[in-house]
mmCIF file of C-alpha atoms in Angstrom:
data_model
loop_
_atom_site.group_PDB
_atom_site.id
_atom_site.type_symbol
_atom_site.label_atom_id
_atom_site.label_comp_id
_atom_site.label_asym_id
_atom_site.label_seq_id
_atom_site.Cartn_x
_atom_site.Cartn_y
_atom_site.Cartn_z
ATOM 1 C CA MET A 21 -149.202 63.602 57.914
ATOM 2 C CA ILE A 22 -152.743 65.242 57.792
ATOM 3 C CA SER A 23 -155.601 63.145 58.783
ATOM 4 C CA ARG A 24 -158.561 62.496 56.457
ATOM 5 C CA ARG A 25 -160.662 64.569 58.746
ATOM 6 C CA GLY A 26 -158.234 67.501 58.505
ATOM 7 C CA LEU A 27 -159.073 67.701 54.846
ATOM 8 C CA LEU A 28 -162.425 69.190 55.783
ATOM 9 C CA VAL A 29 -161.293 71.692 58.593
ATOM 10 C CA GLY A 30 -160.606 75.317 57.790
ATOM 11 C CA GLY A 31 -157.206 76.059 56.722
ATOM 12 C CA GLY A 32 -156.200 72.479 56.817
ATOM 13 C CA ALA A 33 -157.996 71.983 53.403
ATOM 14 C CA VAL A 34 -155.132 73.287 51.417
ATOM 15 C CA ALA A 35 -152.701 71.131 53.305
ATOM 16 C CA GLY A 36 -155.133 68.147 52.774
ATOM 17 C CA VAL A 37 -155.067 68.651 49.025
ATOM 18 C CA ALA A 38 -151.267 68.572 48.996
ATOM 19 C CA ALA A 39 -151.290 65.363 51.159
ATOM 20 C CA ALA A 40 -153.843 63.590 48.860
ATOM 21 C CA GLY A 41 -151.989 64.651 45.969
ATOM 22 C CA ALA A 42 -148.904 63.004 47.315
ATOM 23 C CA VAL A 43 -150.437 59.681 47.645
ATOM 24 C CA GLY A 44 -152.902 59.985 44.981
ATOM 25 C CA TRP A 45 -156.665 60.855 44.800
ATOM 26 C CA GLU A 46 -157.466 57.310 44.230
ATOM 27 C CA LEU A 47 -156.289 56.473 47.869
ATOM 28 C CA ALA A 48 -158.557 58.919 49.554
ATOM 29 C CA PRO A 49 -162.448 59.122 49.824
ATOM 30 C CA ALA A 50 -163.580 60.168 46.181
ATOM 31 C CA PRO A 51 -166.355 62.386 47.405
ATOM 32 C CA VAL A 52 -164.004 64.265 49.643
ATOM 33 C CA THR A 53 -161.114 64.656 47.190
ATOM 34 C CA TYR A 54 -163.365 65.612 44.298
ATOM 35 C CA ARG A 55 -165.333 68.254 46.424
ATOM 36 C CA VAL A 56 -162.087 69.887 47.763
ATOM 37 C CA ARG A 57 -160.543 69.947 44.280
ATOM 38 C CA ARG A 58 -163.616 71.668 42.808
ATOM 39 C CA THR A 59 -163.812 74.149 45.651
ATOM 40 C CA LEU A 60 -160.175 75.083 45.382
ATOM 41 C CA GLY A 61 -159.716 74.880 41.761
ATOM 42 C CA LEU A 62 -156.312 73.189 42.132
ATOM 43 C CA LEU A 63 -156.776 70.366 39.528
ATOM 44 C CA PRO A 64 -158.591 70.029 36.285
ATOM 45 C CA GLU A 65 -161.671 68.064 35.965
ATOM 46 C CA PRO A 66 -161.254 64.607 34.486
ATOM 47 C CA TRP A 67 -162.172 64.493 30.751
ATOM 48 C CA VAL A 68 -165.130 62.391 29.855
ATOM 49 C CA PRO A 69 -166.117 61.883 26.078
ATOM 50 C CA ASP A 70 -169.146 63.989 25.018
ATOM 51 C CA VAL A 71 -170.930 61.035 23.399
ATOM 52 C CA PRO A 72 -174.133 59.057 24.446
ATOM 53 C CA GLU A 73 -174.299 56.003 26.643
ATOM 54 C CA GLY A 74 -175.685 52.818 25.122
ATOM 55 C CA THR A 75 -177.406 50.074 27.304
ATOM 56 C CA VAL A 76 -176.146 50.382 30.886
ATOM 57 C CA ARG A 77 -177.184 47.972 33.704
ATOM 58 C CA VAL A 78 -176.263 47.564 37.339
ATOM 59 C CA GLU A 79 -177.686 44.255 38.639
ATOM 60 C CA GLN A 80 -177.166 42.461 41.824
ATOM 61 C CA VAL A 81 -175.881 38.911 41.500
ATOM 62 C CA ASP A 82 -175.183 36.303 44.333
ATOM 63 C CA SER A 83 -171.660 35.046 44.370
ATOM 64 C CA GLU A 84 -170.691 31.877 46.038
ATOM 65 C CA HIS A 85 -167.324 33.232 46.628
ATOM 66 C CA LEU A 86 -168.060 36.923 47.728
ATOM 67 C CA GLY A 87 -171.810 37.048 48.595
ATOM 68 C CA PRO A 88 -174.268 39.683 46.887
ATOM 69 C CA ILE A 89 -172.147 41.917 44.654
ATOM 70 C CA ASP A 90 -173.106 44.420 41.903
ATOM 71 C CA LEU A 91 -172.502 43.494 38.278
ATOM 72 C CA PHE A 92 -172.248 46.429 35.835
ATOM 73 C CA THR A 93 -172.507 46.206 32.051
ATOM 74 C CA ALA A 94 -172.227 48.922 29.505
ATOM 75 C CA VAL A 95 -172.880 48.364 25.741
ATOM 76 C CA PRO A 96 -171.850 51.043 23.258
ATOM 77 C CA ALA A 97 -174.560 53.408 21.846
ATOM 78 C CA GLY A 98 -176.139 51.794 18.794
ATOM 79 C CA TYR A 99 -175.651 48.215 19.708
ATOM 80 C CA GLY A 100 -178.793 47.354 21.526
ATOM 81 C CA ASP A 101 -178.479 44.935 24.292
ATOM 82 C CA GLY A 102 -175.004 43.756 23.260
ATOM 83 C CA ALA A 103 -175.841 40.220 22.131
ATOM 84 C CA GLY A 104 -172.811 38.389 20.838
ATOM 85 C CA LEU A 105 -170.337 41.091 21.704
ATOM 86 C CA PRO A 106 -166.888 40.283 23.285
ATOM 87 C CA VAL A 107 -166.192 41.693 26.806
ATOM 88 C CA VAL A 108 -163.779 43.908 28.530
ATOM 89 C CA VAL A 109 -163.795 43.104 32.254
ATOM 90 C CA VAL A 110 -162.737 46.091 34.397
ATOM 91 C CA LEU A 111 -161.317 45.670 37.989
ATOM 92 C CA HIS A 112 -161.906 48.927 39.945
ATOM 93 C CA GLY A 113 -159.536 50.890 42.270
ATOM 94 C CA SER A 114 -159.962 51.095 46.052
ATOM 95 C CA SER A 115 -162.312 54.034 46.219
ATOM 96 C CA ALA A 116 -164.648 52.900 43.461
ATOM 97 C CA THR A 117 -167.496 50.343 43.188
ATOM 98 C CA ALA A 118 -169.313 48.720 40.349
ATOM 99 C CA ALA A 119 -172.444 50.893 41.025
ATOM 100 C CA GLY A 120 -170.237 54.092 40.690
ATOM 101 C CA PHE A 121 -168.876 53.149 37.157
ATOM 102 C CA ARG A 122 -171.642 55.315 35.372
ATOM 103 C CA ASP A 123 -170.708 58.310 37.561
ATOM 104 C CA LEU A 124 -167.133 57.930 36.314
ATOM 105 C CA GLY A 125 -168.354 58.194 32.680
ATOM 106 C CA LEU A 126 -167.217 54.753 31.772
ATOM 107 C CA PRO A 127 -170.173 53.916 29.520
ATOM 108 C CA ARG A 128 -169.408 56.879 27.471
ATOM 109 C CA PHE A 129 -165.787 55.799 27.131
ATOM 110 C CA VAL A 130 -167.276 52.532 25.636
ATOM 111 C CA THR A 131 -169.062 54.531 22.892
ATOM 112 C CA ALA A 132 -166.114 56.698 22.225
ATOM 113 C CA ALA A 133 -163.806 53.842 21.932
ATOM 114 C CA VAL A 134 -165.964 52.161 19.501
ATOM 115 C CA ARG A 135 -166.345 55.472 17.382
ATOM 116 C CA ALA A 136 -162.518 55.736 17.607
ATOM 117 C CA GLY A 137 -162.068 52.361 15.862
ATOM 118 C CA ALA A 138 -162.366 49.677 18.541
ATOM 119 C CA PRO A 139 -164.534 46.615 17.595
ATOM 120 C CA PRO A 140 -167.866 46.817 19.394
ATOM 121 C CA PHE A 141 -167.597 45.392 22.934
ATOM 122 C CA VAL A 142 -169.275 45.324 26.258
ATOM 123 C CA LEU A 143 -167.659 46.733 29.393
ATOM 124 C CA ALA A 144 -168.380 44.637 32.528
ATOM 125 C CA GLY A 145 -167.234 44.797 36.180
ATOM 126 C CA THR A 146 -168.123 43.761 39.594
ATOM 127 C CA ASP A 147 -167.362 44.781 43.165
ATOM 128 C CA ASP A 148 -164.239 43.402 44.800
ATOM 129 C CA GLY A 149 -163.673 41.554 48.014
ATOM 130 C CA PRO A 150 -162.717 42.909 51.448
ATOM 131 C CA ALA A 151 -159.114 42.832 50.530
ATOM 132 C CA GLY A 152 -159.439 44.143 47.024
ATOM 133 C CA TRP A 153 -158.935 41.674 44.229
ATOM 134 C CA VAL A 154 -156.774 39.164 46.088
ATOM 135 C CA PRO A 155 -158.234 36.215 48.116
ATOM 136 C CA VAL A 156 -158.566 36.272 51.926
ATOM 137 C CA PRO A 157 -160.250 33.673 54.141
ATOM 138 C CA GLY A 158 -163.878 33.699 53.471
ATOM 139 C CA ALA A 159 -163.670 35.812 50.230
ATOM 140 C CA ASP A 160 -162.102 34.930 46.912
ATOM 141 C CA PRO A 161 -162.599 37.463 44.102
ATOM 142 C CA GLN A 162 -160.148 35.499 41.891
ATOM 143 C CA ALA A 163 -162.486 32.454 41.927
ATOM 144 C CA MET A 164 -165.462 34.735 41.277
ATOM 145 C CA LEU A 165 -163.739 36.025 38.208
ATOM 146 C CA ARG A 166 -162.783 32.506 37.126
ATOM 147 C CA ASP A 167 -165.682 30.443 37.936
ATOM 148 C CA GLU A 168 -168.688 32.791 38.078
ATOM 149 C CA LEU A 169 -168.333 35.896 35.942
ATOM 150 C CA PRO A 170 -168.132 34.150 32.499
ATOM 151 C CA GLY A 171 -171.474 32.423 33.341
ATOM 152 C CA TRP A 172 -173.124 35.620 34.264
ATOM 153 C CA LEU A 173 -171.849 37.322 31.076
ATOM 154 C CA ASP A 174 -173.063 34.388 28.997
ATOM 155 C CA GLU A 175 -176.484 34.442 30.542
ATOM 156 C CA ARG A 176 -176.889 38.033 29.351
ATOM 157 C CA GLY A 177 -176.000 37.092 25.859
ATOM 158 C CA TYR A 178 -172.487 38.467 25.534
ATOM 159 C CA ASP A 179 -169.581 36.402 24.018
ATOM 160 C CA ALA A 180 -168.066 35.464 27.383
ATOM 161 C CA ASP A 181 -165.297 33.368 25.670
ATOM 162 C CA ARG A 182 -163.768 36.572 24.157
ATOM 163 C CA ARG A 183 -162.672 38.664 26.910
ATOM 164 C CA ALA A 184 -159.893 40.997 27.939
ATOM 165 C CA LEU A 185 -158.938 42.412 31.306
ATOM 166 C CA TRP A 186 -158.391 45.971 32.558
ATOM 167 C CA GLY A 187 -157.592 47.229 36.016
ATOM 168 C CA TRP A 188 -156.651 50.476 37.652
ATOM 169 C CA SER A 189 -154.887 51.114 40.917
ATOM 170 C CA ARG A 190 -155.915 48.363 43.234
ATOM 171 C CA GLY A 191 -157.605 46.769 40.350
ATOM 172 C CA GLY A 192 -154.581 46.900 38.269
ATOM 173 C CA TYR A 193 -152.697 45.055 41.046
ATOM 174 C CA GLY A 194 -155.426 42.557 41.210
ATOM 175 C CA ALA A 195 -155.542 42.042 37.561
ATOM 176 C CA LEU A 196 -151.782 41.262 37.506
ATOM 177 C CA ARG A 197 -152.067 38.834 40.428
ATOM 178 C CA PHE A 198 -155.075 37.274 38.680
ATOM 179 C CA VAL A 199 -153.201 36.569 35.432
ATOM 180 C CA GLU A 200 -150.348 35.168 37.433
ATOM 181 C CA VAL A 201 -152.636 32.255 38.511
ATOM 182 C CA GLU A 202 -154.982 32.216 35.470
ATOM 183 C CA PRO A 203 -152.756 33.262 32.548
ATOM 184 C CA ASP A 204 -155.172 31.869 29.896
ATOM 185 C CA TRP A 205 -158.309 33.771 31.294
ATOM 186 C CA PRO A 206 -157.949 36.992 29.182
ATOM 187 C CA ALA A 207 -156.911 37.603 25.652
ATOM 188 C CA ALA A 208 -155.012 40.897 26.670
ATOM 189 C CA LEU A 209 -154.239 42.812 29.839
ATOM 190 C CA ALA A 210 -154.121 46.601 30.354
ATOM 191 C CA LEU A 211 -152.821 47.890 33.599
ATOM 192 C CA PHE A 212 -153.369 51.496 34.833
ATOM 193 C CA SER A 213 -151.033 52.648 37.584
ATOM 194 C CA PRO A 214 -151.069 49.187 39.319
ATOM 195 C CA ALA A 215 -150.902 49.670 43.048
ATOM 196 C CA LEU A 216 -147.450 48.105 43.796
ATOM 197 C CA HIS A 217 -143.885 49.226 44.576
ATOM 198 C CA ALA A 218 -140.672 47.699 43.723
ATOM 199 C CA GLY A 219 -140.215 44.691 45.967
ATOM 200 C CA ASP A 220 -143.899 43.610 46.067
ATOM 201 C CA PRO A 221 -144.449 39.910 46.075
ATOM 202 C CA ALA A 222 -146.263 40.174 42.497
ATOM 203 C CA LEU A 223 -142.589 40.877 41.237
ATOM 204 C CA ALA A 224 -140.979 37.940 42.669
ATOM 205 C CA ASP A 225 -139.219 35.357 40.430
ATOM 206 C CA ASP A 226 -141.795 32.796 41.480
ATOM 207 C CA ALA A 227 -144.904 34.891 41.337
ATOM 208 C CA GLY A 228 -145.952 33.858 37.933
ATOM 209 C CA LEU A 229 -144.841 36.763 35.778
ATOM 210 C CA ASP A 230 -143.981 34.198 33.058
ATOM 211 C CA ALA A 231 -147.712 34.693 32.114
ATOM 212 C CA LEU A 232 -146.684 37.956 30.508
ATOM 213 C CA ALA A 233 -144.279 36.184 28.200
ATOM 214 C CA THR A 234 -146.978 35.567 25.566
ATOM 215 C CA LEU A 235 -150.131 37.496 26.758
ATOM 216 C CA PRO A 236 -150.365 40.939 25.055
ATOM 217 C CA TRP A 237 -150.123 43.457 27.800
ATOM 218 C CA GLY A 238 -149.915 47.274 28.140
ATOM 219 C CA LEU A 239 -148.928 49.475 31.136
ATOM 220 C CA TRP A 240 -149.980 53.242 31.732
ATOM 221 C CA CYS A 241 -148.464 55.014 34.609
ATOM 222 C CA GLY A 242 -147.715 58.950 34.934
ATOM 223 C CA GLU A 243 -144.432 60.219 35.901
ATOM 224 C CA ASP A 244 -145.695 61.721 39.094
ATOM 225 C CA ASP A 245 -147.618 58.760 40.276
ATOM 226 C CA PRO A 246 -146.460 57.231 43.663
ATOM 227 C CA PHE A 247 -146.697 53.794 42.116
ATOM 228 C CA ARG A 248 -144.297 54.770 39.250
ATOM 229 C CA ASP A 249 -141.306 52.838 40.649
ATOM 230 C CA GLY A 250 -143.482 49.716 40.956
ATOM 231 C CA ALA A 251 -144.615 50.197 37.299
ATOM 232 C CA GLU A 252 -140.971 50.539 36.085
ATOM 233 C CA ALA A 253 -139.900 47.485 38.277
ATOM 234 C CA LEU A 254 -142.840 45.462 36.714
ATOM 235 C CA ALA A 255 -141.808 46.451 33.133
ATOM 236 C CA ALA A 256 -138.156 45.335 33.795
ATOM 237 C CA ALA A 257 -139.130 42.098 35.579
ATOM 238 C CA ALA A 258 -141.709 40.873 33.034
ATOM 239 C CA PRO A 259 -140.257 38.394 30.469
ATOM 240 C CA THR A 260 -141.725 40.480 27.756
ATOM 241 C CA PRO A 261 -141.943 44.286 28.142
ATOM 242 C CA PRO A 262 -145.330 45.813 28.015
ATOM 243 C CA ASP A 263 -146.338 47.221 24.659
ATOM 244 C CA PRO A 264 -147.598 49.845 24.799
ATOM 245 C CA TRP A 265 -145.715 51.276 27.768
ATOM 246 C CA VAL A 266 -147.224 54.722 28.339
ATOM 247 C CA GLY A 267 -145.900 57.290 30.891
ATOM 248 C CA GLY A 268 -146.066 61.157 30.382
ATOM 249 C CA PRO A 269 -147.003 63.821 32.824
ATOM 250 C CA GLY A 270 -149.705 62.823 35.546
ATOM 251 C CA GLY A 271 -150.341 61.341 38.806
ATOM 252 C CA HIS A 272 -152.629 58.654 40.402
ATOM 253 C CA THR A 273 -155.714 60.500 39.244
ATOM 254 C CA ARG A 274 -158.707 60.190 36.889
ATOM 255 C CA VAL A 275 -157.435 63.213 35.205
ATOM 256 C CA TYR A 276 -154.426 60.964 33.797
ATOM 257 C CA TRP A 277 -156.302 57.786 33.499
ATOM 258 C CA ASN A 278 -159.316 59.223 31.590
ATOM 259 C CA ALA A 279 -156.942 61.021 29.071
ATOM 260 C CA GLN A 280 -155.540 57.378 28.272
ATOM 261 C CA THR A 281 -158.767 55.270 28.396
ATOM 262 C CA VAL A 282 -160.001 55.603 24.716
ATOM 263 C CA ASP A 283 -156.536 54.724 23.233
ATOM 264 C CA MET A 284 -156.240 51.972 25.788
ATOM 265 C CA LEU A 285 -159.650 50.409 24.842
ATOM 266 C CA VAL A 286 -158.922 50.683 21.121
ATOM 267 C CA TRP A 287 -155.722 48.715 21.708
ATOM 268 C CA LEU A 288 -157.178 46.262 24.213
ATOM 269 C CA THR A 289 -160.067 45.384 22.113
ATOM 270 C CA SER A 290 -157.807 44.770 19.037
ATOM 271 C CA ASN A 291 -156.784 41.665 20.684
ATOM 272 C CA LEU A 292 -160.202 40.113 21.034
#
């Protein structure tokens, strides 16, 4: 296997792109993978809607469970500060941060989704913990989501009691583990390429998948995604299959995820 450093060394760049493609761009440092991809022209650019942003904020909040973290919020264009709007909470993947959501174009996806028919909503997300979205000694992102995030959203005037949950990659895995222990927290769940394989503890009989029996949930994972086997195993193990369950060509990339995001948000917010 080629090292990450090898991605930047001479002829190793091409091999590095192939290696990164095998495990998914999400699992390698985003600045490196995007720079190499643009330089070599091997992959298309992720699509981002050509629509305006609304009100976007990145604020630091102090979490009792995680310490200082960033809180991102995005209101669709034309809806002011978002007062009274319901919330879609997004859990990011391993190479992302809440402060980087704007660079990914997420505020424009909010506007595009509303223009495509979604009821107006606010997109909100925070940073994760040292092990992603699962608890470890000294850091509990699940407790932050449960005990603190609704209060922060309420303080900013949003309708924090109406909320849905979306996660991609490691955030998709974290969203699944969160609803296993807090099944009543979201009104609906959207998982983009959750980072799990068949046999993961999240799929065990006693893991809490019964939460998916009544919770509206959807699953999106490309046919070339390295976590496709885990997505199929999750769909088969859940007491109620995902609806929608979207596959199609694509890997563990923003190219695939961005192409699905507007339709996903329209579906997800229809449950709020």
